[in-house]
Amino acid sequence: MKSYKDLDFKTVEIRCRQALTLISYRHFDNVLKGSEYIEALYNEYKEYQKEVEEARTGIMKHVMYTTDYYLFEIYKAYNRQAKPFLDDVRNNFKNPPQDKSIIDTDTAKAYFSKTIEKGLISINNDGSYTWNKGLQLLSCFSQQMSDALNLSKSCNSDGTKRIAWKPFEELFNIERGKLRSNFNDIKKTGCFPADIEMVDSIFK
């Protein structure tokens, strides 16, 4: 094919709608699946990007639900949503600390000691750890620990430090994506959990 105009319109439309529907869900697994689908579509159709963008800047930008419209939506969703999300996931899951290695440094041990003293963490008979409060508070604790221990070496597009969620999911046996989801809810609403002062005091 030499042009996006040679593509089957209905196929592009259906695939685009499916991907955008998946990525719109708040559940981590659906967002991940949708992001990977959008990435696959982007890679398949990226050779037409320049041609599509030129078409959308002309009279065609006023025409909805055409092949170039759906392709443009794929490019936009990839750059604005899928790529940042996948970069974040892949960064956090690359060379993760093994078992309890995040608490092996003196600094980490000091933070965990304070957390245990405040009753936020319990040590079980088998040496595993249990978080005694809600997931929103754990997400705040994980964010502050990640920053304090410099567990993530990269930054988000707005310049803020990325958060290494996986070590805390492993340490407290939390389902993948749960902490990220709870922290995103806090950022959206601006409402922090009731006991946030307990977490804040650990890092002062």
mmCIF file with all atom_site columns, C-alpha atoms in Angstrom:
data_model
loop_
_atom_site.group_PDB
_atom_site.id
_atom_site.type_symbol
_atom_site.label_atom_id
_atom_site.label_alt_id
_atom_site.label_comp_id
_atom_site.label_asym_id
_atom_site.label_entity_id
_atom_site.label_seq_id
_atom_site.pdbx_PDB_ins_code
_atom_site.Cartn_x
_atom_site.Cartn_y
_atom_site.Cartn_z
_atom_site.occupancy
_atom_site.B_iso_or_equiv
_atom_site.pdbx_formal_charge
_atom_site.auth_seq_id
_atom_site.auth_comp_id
_atom_site.auth_asym_id
_atom_site.auth_atom_id
_atom_site.pdbx_PDB_model_num
ATOM 1   C CA . MET A 1 1   ? 0.000   0.000   0.000  1.00 0.00 ? 1   MET A CA 1
ATOM 2   C CA . LYS A 1 2   ? 1.203   3.470   -0.824 1.00 0.00 ? 2   LYS A CA 1
ATOM 3   C CA . SER A 1 3   ? -1.410  5.493   1.029  1.00 0.00 ? 3   SER A CA 1
ATOM 4   C CA . TYR A 1 4   ? -3.628  5.222   4.094  1.00 0.00 ? 4   TYR A CA 1
ATOM 5   C CA . LYS A 1 5   ? -6.521  5.684   1.655  1.00 0.00 ? 5   LYS A CA 1
ATOM 6   C CA . ASP A 1 6   ? -5.933  2.111   0.495  1.00 0.00 ? 6   ASP A CA 1
ATOM 7   C CA . LEU A 1 7   ? -6.710  0.743   3.971  1.00 0.00 ? 7   LEU A CA 1
ATOM 8   C CA . ASP A 1 8   ? -10.081 -0.812  4.713  1.00 0.00 ? 8   ASP A CA 1
ATOM 9   C CA . PHE A 1 9   ? -12.065 1.892   6.514  1.00 0.00 ? 9   PHE A CA 1
ATOM 10  C CA . LYS A 1 10  ? -14.222 -0.427  8.647  1.00 0.00 ? 10  LYS A CA 1
ATOM 11  C CA . THR A 1 11  ? -11.232 -2.460  9.839  1.00 0.00 ? 11  THR A CA 1
ATOM 12  C CA . VAL A 1 12  ? -9.386  0.662   10.964 1.00 0.00 ? 12  VAL A CA 1
ATOM 13  C CA . GLU A 1 13  ? -12.523 1.991   12.642 1.00 0.00 ? 13  GLU A CA 1
ATOM 14  C CA . ILE A 1 14  ? -13.267 -1.221  14.567 1.00 0.00 ? 14  ILE A CA 1
ATOM 15  C CA . ARG A 1 15  ? -9.679  -1.688  15.717 1.00 0.00 ? 15  ARG A CA 1
ATOM 16  C CA . CYS A 1 16  ? -9.411  1.933   16.815 1.00 0.00 ? 16  CYS A CA 1
ATOM 17  C CA . ARG A 1 17  ? -12.678 1.810   18.760 1.00 0.00 ? 17  ARG A CA 1
ATOM 18  C CA . GLN A 1 18  ? -11.710 -1.440  20.483 1.00 0.00 ? 18  GLN A CA 1
ATOM 19  C CA . ALA A 1 19  ? -8.347  -0.050  21.592 1.00 0.00 ? 19  ALA A CA 1
ATOM 20  C CA . LEU A 1 20  ? -9.770  3.255   22.829 1.00 0.00 ? 20  LEU A CA 1
ATOM 21  C CA . THR A 1 21  ? -12.524 1.448   24.744 1.00 0.00 ? 21  THR A CA 1
ATOM 22  C CA . LEU A 1 22  ? -10.010 -0.758  26.543 1.00 0.00 ? 22  LEU A CA 1
ATOM 23  C CA . ILE A 1 23  ? -7.705  2.099   27.460 1.00 0.00 ? 23  ILE A CA 1
ATOM 24  C CA . SER A 1 24  ? -10.629 4.112   28.823 1.00 0.00 ? 24  SER A CA 1
ATOM 25  C CA . TYR A 1 25  ? -11.297 1.552   31.549 1.00 0.00 ? 25  TYR A CA 1
ATOM 26  C CA . ARG A 1 26  ? -9.743  2.289   34.949 1.00 0.00 ? 26  ARG A CA 1
ATOM 27  C CA . HIS A 1 27  ? -8.796  -1.333  35.659 1.00 0.00 ? 27  HIS A CA 1
ATOM 28  C CA . PHE A 1 28  ? -5.028  -1.766  35.325 1.00 0.00 ? 28  PHE A CA 1
ATOM 29  C CA . ASP A 1 29  ? -5.152  -4.960  33.225 1.00 0.00 ? 29  ASP A CA 1
ATOM 30  C CA . ASN A 1 30  ? -7.561  -3.396  30.727 1.00 0.00 ? 30  ASN A CA 1
ATOM 31  C CA . VAL A 1 31  ? -5.486  -0.219  30.438 1.00 0.00 ? 31  VAL A CA 1
ATOM 32  C CA . LEU A 1 32  ? -2.367  -2.347  29.940 1.00 0.00 ? 32  LEU A CA 1
ATOM 33  C CA . LYS A 1 33  ? -4.052  -4.478  27.284 1.00 0.00 ? 33  LYS A CA 1
ATOM 34  C CA . GLY A 1 34  ? -5.483  -1.412  25.560 1.00 0.00 ? 34  GLY A CA 1
ATOM 35  C CA . SER A 1 35  ? -2.124  0.385   25.639 1.00 0.00 ? 35  SER A CA 1
ATOM 36  C CA . GLU A 1 36  ? -0.361  -2.622  24.122 1.00 0.00 ? 36  GLU A CA 1
ATOM 37  C CA . TYR A 1 37  ? -3.058  -2.836  21.444 1.00 0.00 ? 37  TYR A CA 1
ATOM 38  C CA . ILE A 1 38  ? -2.697  0.859   20.633 1.00 0.00 ? 38  ILE A CA 1
ATOM 39  C CA . GLU A 1 39  ? 1.076   0.429   20.465 1.00 0.00 ? 39  GLU A CA 1
ATOM 40  C CA . ALA A 1 40  ? 0.645   -2.458  18.014 1.00 0.00 ? 40  ALA A CA 1
ATOM 41  C CA . LEU A 1 41  ? -1.737  -0.399  15.867 1.00 0.00 ? 41  LEU A CA 1
ATOM 42  C CA . TYR A 1 42  ? 0.600   2.579   15.974 1.00 0.00 ? 42  TYR A CA 1
ATOM 43  C CA . ASN A 1 43  ? 3.525   0.447   14.799 1.00 0.00 ? 43  ASN A CA 1
ATOM 44  C CA . GLU A 1 44  ? 1.381   -1.031  12.026 1.00 0.00 ? 44  GLU A CA 1
ATOM 45  C CA . TYR A 1 45  ? 0.093   2.331   10.791 1.00 0.00 ? 45  TYR A CA 1
ATOM 46  C CA . LYS A 1 46  ? 2.932   4.723   11.648 1.00 0.00 ? 46  LYS A CA 1
ATOM 47  C CA . GLU A 1 47  ? 4.202   4.786   8.060  1.00 0.00 ? 47  GLU A CA 1
ATOM 48  C CA . TYR A 1 48  ? 1.099   6.826   7.187  1.00 0.00 ? 48  TYR A CA 1
ATOM 49  C CA . GLN A 1 49  ? 1.459   9.319   10.029 1.00 0.00 ? 49  GLN A CA 1
ATOM 50  C CA . LYS A 1 50  ? 2.937   12.191  8.048  1.00 0.00 ? 50  LYS A CA 1
ATOM 51  C CA . GLU A 1 51  ? 0.341   11.813  5.292  1.00 0.00 ? 51  GLU A CA 1
ATOM 52  C CA . VAL A 1 52  ? -2.491  11.617  7.843  1.00 0.00 ? 52  VAL A CA 1
ATOM 53  C CA . GLU A 1 53  ? -1.294  14.651  9.787  1.00 0.00 ? 53  GLU A CA 1
ATOM 54  C CA . GLU A 1 54  ? -1.096  16.672  6.593  1.00 0.00 ? 54  GLU A CA 1
ATOM 55  C CA . ALA A 1 55  ? -4.643  15.617  5.702  1.00 0.00 ? 55  ALA A CA 1
ATOM 56  C CA . ARG A 1 56  ? -5.944  16.546  9.148  1.00 0.00 ? 56  ARG A CA 1
ATOM 57  C CA . THR A 1 57  ? -4.491  20.060  8.924  1.00 0.00 ? 57  THR A CA 1
ATOM 58  C CA . GLY A 1 58  ? -6.414  20.747  5.738  1.00 0.00 ? 58  GLY A CA 1
ATOM 59  C CA . ILE A 1 59  ? -10.095 20.594  4.952  1.00 0.00 ? 59  ILE A CA 1
ATOM 60  C CA . MET A 1 60  ? -10.246 16.969  6.104  1.00 0.00 ? 60  MET A CA 1
ATOM 61  C CA . LYS A 1 61  ? -9.828  18.008  9.729  1.00 0.00 ? 61  LYS A CA 1
ATOM 62  C CA . HIS A 1 62  ? -13.495 19.014  9.697  1.00 0.00 ? 62  HIS A CA 1
ATOM 63  C CA . VAL A 1 63  ? -14.600 15.580  8.463  1.00 0.00 ? 63  VAL A CA 1
ATOM 64  C CA . MET A 1 64  ? -15.262 13.071  11.234 1.00 0.00 ? 64  MET A CA 1
ATOM 65  C CA . TYR A 1 65  ? -15.276 9.274   11.088 1.00 0.00 ? 65  TYR A CA 1
ATOM 66  C CA . THR A 1 66  ? -13.050 8.780   8.076  1.00 0.00 ? 66  THR A CA 1
ATOM 67  C CA . THR A 1 67  ? -9.984  6.567   7.794  1.00 0.00 ? 67  THR A CA 1
ATOM 68  C CA . ASP A 1 68  ? -7.593  9.403   8.522  1.00 0.00 ? 68  ASP A CA 1
ATOM 69  C CA . TYR A 1 69  ? -9.690  10.397  11.554 1.00 0.00 ? 69  TYR A CA 1
ATOM 70  C CA . TYR A 1 70  ? -9.329  6.976   13.184 1.00 0.00 ? 70  TYR A CA 1
ATOM 71  C CA . LEU A 1 71  ? -5.646  6.743   12.321 1.00 0.00 ? 71  LEU A CA 1
ATOM 72  C CA . PHE A 1 72  ? -5.095  10.177  13.844 1.00 0.00 ? 72  PHE A CA 1
ATOM 73  C CA . GLU A 1 73  ? -6.907  9.019   17.015 1.00 0.00 ? 73  GLU A CA 1
ATOM 74  C CA . ILE A 1 74  ? -4.540  6.040   17.221 1.00 0.00 ? 74  ILE A CA 1
ATOM 75  C CA . TYR A 1 75  ? -1.458  8.261   16.868 1.00 0.00 ? 75  TYR A CA 1
ATOM 76  C CA . LYS A 1 76  ? -2.824  10.668  19.462 1.00 0.00 ? 76  LYS A CA 1
ATOM 77  C CA . ALA A 1 77  ? -3.743  7.927   21.956 1.00 0.00 ? 77  ALA A CA 1
ATOM 78  C CA . TYR A 1 78  ? -0.342  6.314   21.550 1.00 0.00 ? 78  TYR A CA 1
ATOM 79  C CA . ASN A 1 79  ? 1.657   9.482   22.227 1.00 0.00 ? 79  ASN A CA 1
ATOM 80  C CA . ARG A 1 80  ? -0.570  10.920  24.956 1.00 0.00 ? 80  ARG A CA 1
ATOM 81  C CA . GLN A 1 81  ? -1.652  7.788   26.837 1.00 0.00 ? 81  GLN A CA 1
ATOM 82  C CA . ALA A 1 82  ? -0.262  4.438   25.743 1.00 0.00 ? 82  ALA A CA 1
ATOM 83  C CA . LYS A 1 83  ? 3.431   5.276   25.387 1.00 0.00 ? 83  LYS A CA 1
ATOM 84  C CA . PRO A 1 84  ? 3.789   7.134   28.739 1.00 0.00 ? 84  PRO A CA 1
ATOM 85  C CA . PHE A 1 85  ? 1.832   4.363   30.505 1.00 0.00 ? 85  PHE A CA 1
ATOM 86  C CA . LEU A 1 86  ? 3.861   1.540   28.940 1.00 0.00 ? 86  LEU A CA 1
ATOM 87  C CA . ASP A 1 87  ? 7.149   3.365   29.557 1.00 0.00 ? 87  ASP A CA 1
ATOM 88  C CA . ASP A 1 88  ? 6.187   3.678   33.227 1.00 0.00 ? 88  ASP A CA 1
ATOM 89  C CA . VAL A 1 89  ? 5.201   0.008   33.532 1.00 0.00 ? 89  VAL A CA 1
ATOM 90  C CA . ARG A 1 90  ? 8.306   -1.241  31.749 1.00 0.00 ? 90  ARG A CA 1
ATOM 91  C CA . ASN A 1 91  ? 10.550  1.003   33.813 1.00 0.00 ? 91  ASN A CA 1
ATOM 92  C CA . ASN A 1 92  ? 9.090   -0.279  37.083 1.00 0.00 ? 92  ASN A CA 1
ATOM 93  C CA . PHE A 1 93  ? 9.243   -3.921  36.042 1.00 0.00 ? 93  PHE A CA 1
ATOM 94  C CA . LYS A 1 94  ? 12.796  -3.767  34.707 1.00 0.00 ? 94  LYS A CA 1
ATOM 95  C CA . ASN A 1 95  ? 15.340  -5.387  37.039 1.00 0.00 ? 95  ASN A CA 1
ATOM 96  C CA . PRO A 1 96  ? 13.089  -5.185  40.121 1.00 0.00 ? 96  PRO A CA 1
ATOM 97  C CA . PRO A 1 97  ? 14.636  -5.663  43.567 1.00 0.00 ? 97  PRO A CA 1
ATOM 98  C CA . GLN A 1 98  ? 14.494  -9.274  44.737 1.00 0.00 ? 98  GLN A CA 1
ATOM 99  C CA . ASP A 1 99  ? 12.338  -10.180 47.732 1.00 0.00 ? 99  ASP A CA 1
ATOM 100 C CA . LYS A 1 100 ? 13.082  -7.750  50.590 1.00 0.00 ? 100 LYS A CA 1
ATOM 101 C CA . SER A 1 101 ? 16.129  -6.049  49.097 1.00 0.00 ? 101 SER A CA 1
ATOM 102 C CA . ILE A 1 102 ? 14.474  -2.626  49.317 1.00 0.00 ? 102 ILE A CA 1
ATOM 103 C CA . ILE A 1 103 ? 14.804  -2.717  53.114 1.00 0.00 ? 103 ILE A CA 1
ATOM 104 C CA . ASP A 1 104 ? 18.419  -3.866  53.223 1.00 0.00 ? 104 ASP A CA 1
ATOM 105 C CA . THR A 1 105 ? 19.959  -0.394  53.438 1.00 0.00 ? 105 THR A CA 1
ATOM 106 C CA . ASP A 1 106 ? 20.368  1.491   56.709 1.00 0.00 ? 106 ASP A CA 1
ATOM 107 C CA . THR A 1 107 ? 18.141  4.303   55.442 1.00 0.00 ? 107 THR A CA 1
ATOM 108 C CA . ALA A 1 108 ? 15.353  1.921   54.451 1.00 0.00 ? 108 ALA A CA 1
ATOM 109 C CA . LYS A 1 109 ? 15.589  0.034   57.744 1.00 0.00 ? 109 LYS A CA 1
ATOM 110 C CA . ALA A 1 110 ? 15.212  3.295   59.660 1.00 0.00 ? 110 ALA A CA 1
ATOM 111 C CA . TYR A 1 111 ? 12.051  4.186   57.723 1.00 0.00 ? 111 TYR A CA 1
ATOM 112 C CA . PHE A 1 112 ? 10.584  0.712   58.152 1.00 0.00 ? 112 PHE A CA 1
ATOM 113 C CA . SER A 1 113 ? 11.392  0.734   61.854 1.00 0.00 ? 113 SER A CA 1
ATOM 114 C CA . LYS A 1 114 ? 9.408   3.959   62.287 1.00 0.00 ? 114 LYS A CA 1
ATOM 115 C CA . THR A 1 115 ? 6.554   2.517   60.255 1.00 0.00 ? 115 THR A CA 1
ATOM 116 C CA . ILE A 1 116 ? 6.408   -0.603  62.403 1.00 0.00 ? 116 ILE A CA 1
ATOM 117 C CA . GLU A 1 117 ? 6.495   1.488   65.594 1.00 0.00 ? 117 GLU A CA 1
ATOM 118 C CA . LYS A 1 118 ? 3.463   3.431   64.375 1.00 0.00 ? 118 LYS A CA 1
ATOM 119 C CA . GLY A 1 119 ? 1.571   0.188   63.810 1.00 0.00 ? 119 GLY A CA 1
ATOM 120 C CA . LEU A 1 120 ? 1.294   0.609   60.065 1.00 0.00 ? 120 LEU A CA 1
ATOM 121 C CA . ILE A 1 121 ? 3.287   -2.574  59.379 1.00 0.00 ? 121 ILE A CA 1
ATOM 122 C CA . SER A 1 122 ? 3.269   -5.921  61.195 1.00 0.00 ? 122 SER A CA 1
ATOM 123 C CA . ILE A 1 123 ? 5.933   -8.614  60.919 1.00 0.00 ? 123 ILE A CA 1
ATOM 124 C CA . ASN A 1 124 ? 4.439   -12.093 60.603 1.00 0.00 ? 124 ASN A CA 1
ATOM 125 C CA . ASN A 1 125 ? 5.853   -15.322 62.071 1.00 0.00 ? 125 ASN A CA 1
ATOM 126 C CA . ASP A 1 126 ? 7.330   -16.287 58.706 1.00 0.00 ? 126 ASP A CA 1
ATOM 127 C CA . GLY A 1 127 ? 9.109   -12.927 58.427 1.00 0.00 ? 127 GLY A CA 1
ATOM 128 C CA . SER A 1 128 ? 6.714   -11.506 55.834 1.00 0.00 ? 128 SER A CA 1
ATOM 129 C CA . TYR A 1 129 ? 5.163   -8.062  56.157 1.00 0.00 ? 129 TYR A CA 1
ATOM 130 C CA . THR A 1 130 ? 1.520   -7.018  56.442 1.00 0.00 ? 130 THR A CA 1
ATOM 131 C CA . TRP A 1 131 ? 0.249   -3.495  55.818 1.00 0.00 ? 131 TRP A CA 1
ATOM 132 C CA . ASN A 1 132 ? -2.364  -2.721  58.477 1.00 0.00 ? 132 ASN A CA 1
ATOM 133 C CA . LYS A 1 133 ? -4.157  0.193   56.815 1.00 0.00 ? 133 LYS A CA 1
ATOM 134 C CA . GLY A 1 134 ? -5.881  0.827   53.488 1.00 0.00 ? 134 GLY A CA 1
ATOM 135 C CA . LEU A 1 135 ? -4.374  0.669   50.013 1.00 0.00 ? 135 LEU A CA 1
ATOM 136 C CA . GLN A 1 136 ? -4.588  4.424   49.487 1.00 0.00 ? 136 GLN A CA 1
ATOM 137 C CA . LEU A 1 137 ? -2.367  5.014   52.507 1.00 0.00 ? 137 LEU A CA 1
ATOM 138 C CA . LEU A 1 138 ? -0.007  2.262   51.356 1.00 0.00 ? 138 LEU A CA 1
ATOM 139 C CA . SER A 1 139 ? 0.211   3.922   47.953 1.00 0.00 ? 139 SER A CA 1
ATOM 140 C CA . CYS A 1 140 ? 1.243   7.174   49.669 1.00 0.00 ? 140 CYS A CA 1
ATOM 141 C CA . PHE A 1 141 ? 3.812   5.321   51.781 1.00 0.00 ? 141 PHE A CA 1
ATOM 142 C CA . SER A 1 142 ? 5.183   3.565   48.678 1.00 0.00 ? 142 SER A CA 1
ATOM 143 C CA . GLN A 1 143 ? 5.440   6.858   46.790 1.00 0.00 ? 143 GLN A CA 1
ATOM 144 C CA . GLN A 1 144 ? 7.369   8.523   49.603 1.00 0.00 ? 144 GLN A CA 1
ATOM 145 C CA . MET A 1 145 ? 9.602   5.492   50.137 1.00 0.00 ? 145 MET A CA 1
ATOM 146 C CA . SER A 1 146 ? 10.307  5.267   46.412 1.00 0.00 ? 146 SER A CA 1
ATOM 147 C CA . ASP A 1 147 ? 11.366  8.926   46.374 1.00 0.00 ? 147 ASP A CA 1
ATOM 148 C CA . ALA A 1 148 ? 13.356  8.706   49.632 1.00 0.00 ? 148 ALA A CA 1
ATOM 149 C CA . LEU A 1 149 ? 15.274  5.608   48.502 1.00 0.00 ? 149 LEU A CA 1
ATOM 150 C CA . ASN A 1 150 ? 15.568  6.821   44.881 1.00 0.00 ? 150 ASN A CA 1
ATOM 151 C CA . LEU A 1 151 ? 14.183  3.513   43.608 1.00 0.00 ? 151 LEU A CA 1
ATOM 152 C CA . SER A 1 152 ? 13.201  4.946   40.233 1.00 0.00 ? 152 SER A CA 1
ATOM 153 C CA . LYS A 1 153 ? 15.833  6.687   38.126 1.00 0.00 ? 153 LYS A CA 1
ATOM 154 C CA . SER A 1 154 ? 13.503  8.264   35.575 1.00 0.00 ? 154 SER A CA 1
ATOM 155 C CA . CYS A 1 155 ? 10.971  11.105  35.548 1.00 0.00 ? 155 CYS A CA 1
ATOM 156 C CA . ASN A 1 156 ? 7.477   11.680  34.196 1.00 0.00 ? 156 ASN A CA 1
ATOM 157 C CA . SER A 1 157 ? 6.830   14.162  31.379 1.00 0.00 ? 157 SER A CA 1
ATOM 158 C CA . ASP A 1 158 ? 5.967   16.838  33.966 1.00 0.00 ? 158 ASP A CA 1
ATOM 159 C CA . GLY A 1 159 ? 9.349   16.439  35.661 1.00 0.00 ? 159 GLY A CA 1
ATOM 160 C CA . THR A 1 160 ? 8.129   14.538  38.731 1.00 0.00 ? 160 THR A CA 1
ATOM 161 C CA . LYS A 1 161 ? 9.891   11.358  39.809 1.00 0.00 ? 161 LYS A CA 1
ATOM 162 C CA . ARG A 1 162 ? 8.351   8.117   38.668 1.00 0.00 ? 162 ARG A CA 1
ATOM 163 C CA . ILE A 1 163 ? 7.300   5.725   41.393 1.00 0.00 ? 163 ILE A CA 1
ATOM 164 C CA . ALA A 1 164 ? 8.641   2.176   41.713 1.00 0.00 ? 164 ALA A CA 1
ATOM 165 C CA . TRP A 1 165 ? 5.468   0.287   42.626 1.00 0.00 ? 165 TRP A CA 1
ATOM 166 C CA . LYS A 1 166 ? 6.592   -3.293  42.075 1.00 0.00 ? 166 LYS A CA 1
ATOM 167 C CA . PRO A 1 167 ? 8.911   -3.623  45.124 1.00 0.00 ? 167 PRO A CA 1
ATOM 168 C CA . PHE A 1 168 ? 6.038   -2.682  47.436 1.00 0.00 ? 168 PHE A CA 1
ATOM 169 C CA . GLU A 1 169 ? 3.545   -4.888  45.615 1.00 0.00 ? 169 GLU A CA 1
ATOM 170 C CA . GLU A 1 170 ? 5.931   -7.798  46.144 1.00 0.00 ? 170 GLU A CA 1
ATOM 171 C CA . LEU A 1 171 ? 6.743   -6.920  49.748 1.00 0.00 ? 171 LEU A CA 1
ATOM 172 C CA . PHE A 1 172 ? 3.106   -6.619  50.834 1.00 0.00 ? 172 PHE A CA 1
ATOM 173 C CA . ASN A 1 173 ? 1.657   -9.151  48.361 1.00 0.00 ? 173 ASN A CA 1
ATOM 174 C CA . ILE A 1 174 ? -0.540  -6.589  46.595 1.00 0.00 ? 174 ILE A CA 1
ATOM 175 C CA . GLU A 1 175 ? -2.143  -7.253  43.205 1.00 0.00 ? 175 GLU A CA 1
ATOM 176 C CA . ARG A 1 176 ? -0.211  -5.624  40.385 1.00 0.00 ? 176 ARG A CA 1
ATOM 177 C CA . GLY A 1 177 ? -1.510  -2.181  39.507 1.00 0.00 ? 177 GLY A CA 1
ATOM 178 C CA . LYS A 1 178 ? -3.540  -1.716  42.703 1.00 0.00 ? 178 LYS A CA 1
ATOM 179 C CA . LEU A 1 179 ? -1.183  0.787   44.321 1.00 0.00 ? 179 LEU A CA 1
ATOM 180 C CA . ARG A 1 180 ? -0.810  2.824   41.143 1.00 0.00 ? 180 ARG A CA 1
ATOM 181 C CA . SER A 1 181 ? -4.598  2.886   40.720 1.00 0.00 ? 181 SER A CA 1
ATOM 182 C CA . ASN A 1 182 ? -5.191  4.036   44.310 1.00 0.00 ? 182 ASN A CA 1
ATOM 183 C CA . PHE A 1 183 ? -2.535  6.742   44.046 1.00 0.00 ? 183 PHE A CA 1
ATOM 184 C CA . ASN A 1 184 ? -4.039  7.990   40.776 1.00 0.00 ? 184 ASN A CA 1
ATOM 185 C CA . ASP A 1 185 ? -7.422  8.236   42.506 1.00 0.00 ? 185 ASP A CA 1
ATOM 186 C CA . ILE A 1 186 ? -5.843  10.440  45.185 1.00 0.00 ? 186 ILE A CA 1
ATOM 187 C CA . LYS A 1 187 ? -4.291  12.717  42.561 1.00 0.00 ? 187 LYS A CA 1
ATOM 188 C CA . LYS A 1 188 ? -7.584  13.032  40.686 1.00 0.00 ? 188 LYS A CA 1
ATOM 189 C CA . THR A 1 189 ? -9.680  13.881  43.746 1.00 0.00 ? 189 THR A CA 1
ATOM 190 C CA . GLY A 1 190 ? -7.030  15.737  45.764 1.00 0.00 ? 190 GLY A CA 1
ATOM 191 C CA . CYS A 1 191 ? -8.280  13.880  48.858 1.00 0.00 ? 191 CYS A CA 1
ATOM 192 C CA . PHE A 1 192 ? -5.612  12.143  50.920 1.00 0.00 ? 192 PHE A CA 1
ATOM 193 C CA . PRO A 1 193 ? -6.448  9.280   53.306 1.00 0.00 ? 193 PRO A CA 1
ATOM 194 C CA . ALA A 1 194 ? -7.268  10.165  56.912 1.00 0.00 ? 194 ALA A CA 1
ATOM 195 C CA . ASP A 1 195 ? -3.998  8.846   58.380 1.00 0.00 ? 195 ASP A CA 1
ATOM 196 C CA . ILE A 1 196 ? -1.676  10.551  55.879 1.00 0.00 ? 196 ILE A CA 1
ATOM 197 C CA . GLU A 1 197 ? -0.013  12.472  58.739 1.00 0.00 ? 197 GLU A CA 1
ATOM 198 C CA . MET A 1 198 ? 1.297   9.146   60.088 1.00 0.00 ? 198 MET A CA 1
ATOM 199 C CA . VAL A 1 199 ? 3.053   8.461   56.801 1.00 0.00 ? 199 VAL A CA 1
ATOM 200 C CA . ASP A 1 200 ? 4.290   12.037  56.407 1.00 0.00 ? 200 ASP A CA 1
ATOM 201 C CA . SER A 1 201 ? 5.852   11.959  59.882 1.00 0.00 ? 201 SER A CA 1
ATOM 202 C CA . ILE A 1 202 ? 7.986   8.931   58.951 1.00 0.00 ? 202 ILE A CA 1
ATOM 203 C CA . PHE A 1 203 ? 9.896   10.913  56.362 1.00 0.00 ? 203 PHE A CA 1
ATOM 204 C CA . LYS A 1 204 ? 10.431  14.134  58.315 1.00 0.00 ? 204 LYS A CA 1
#
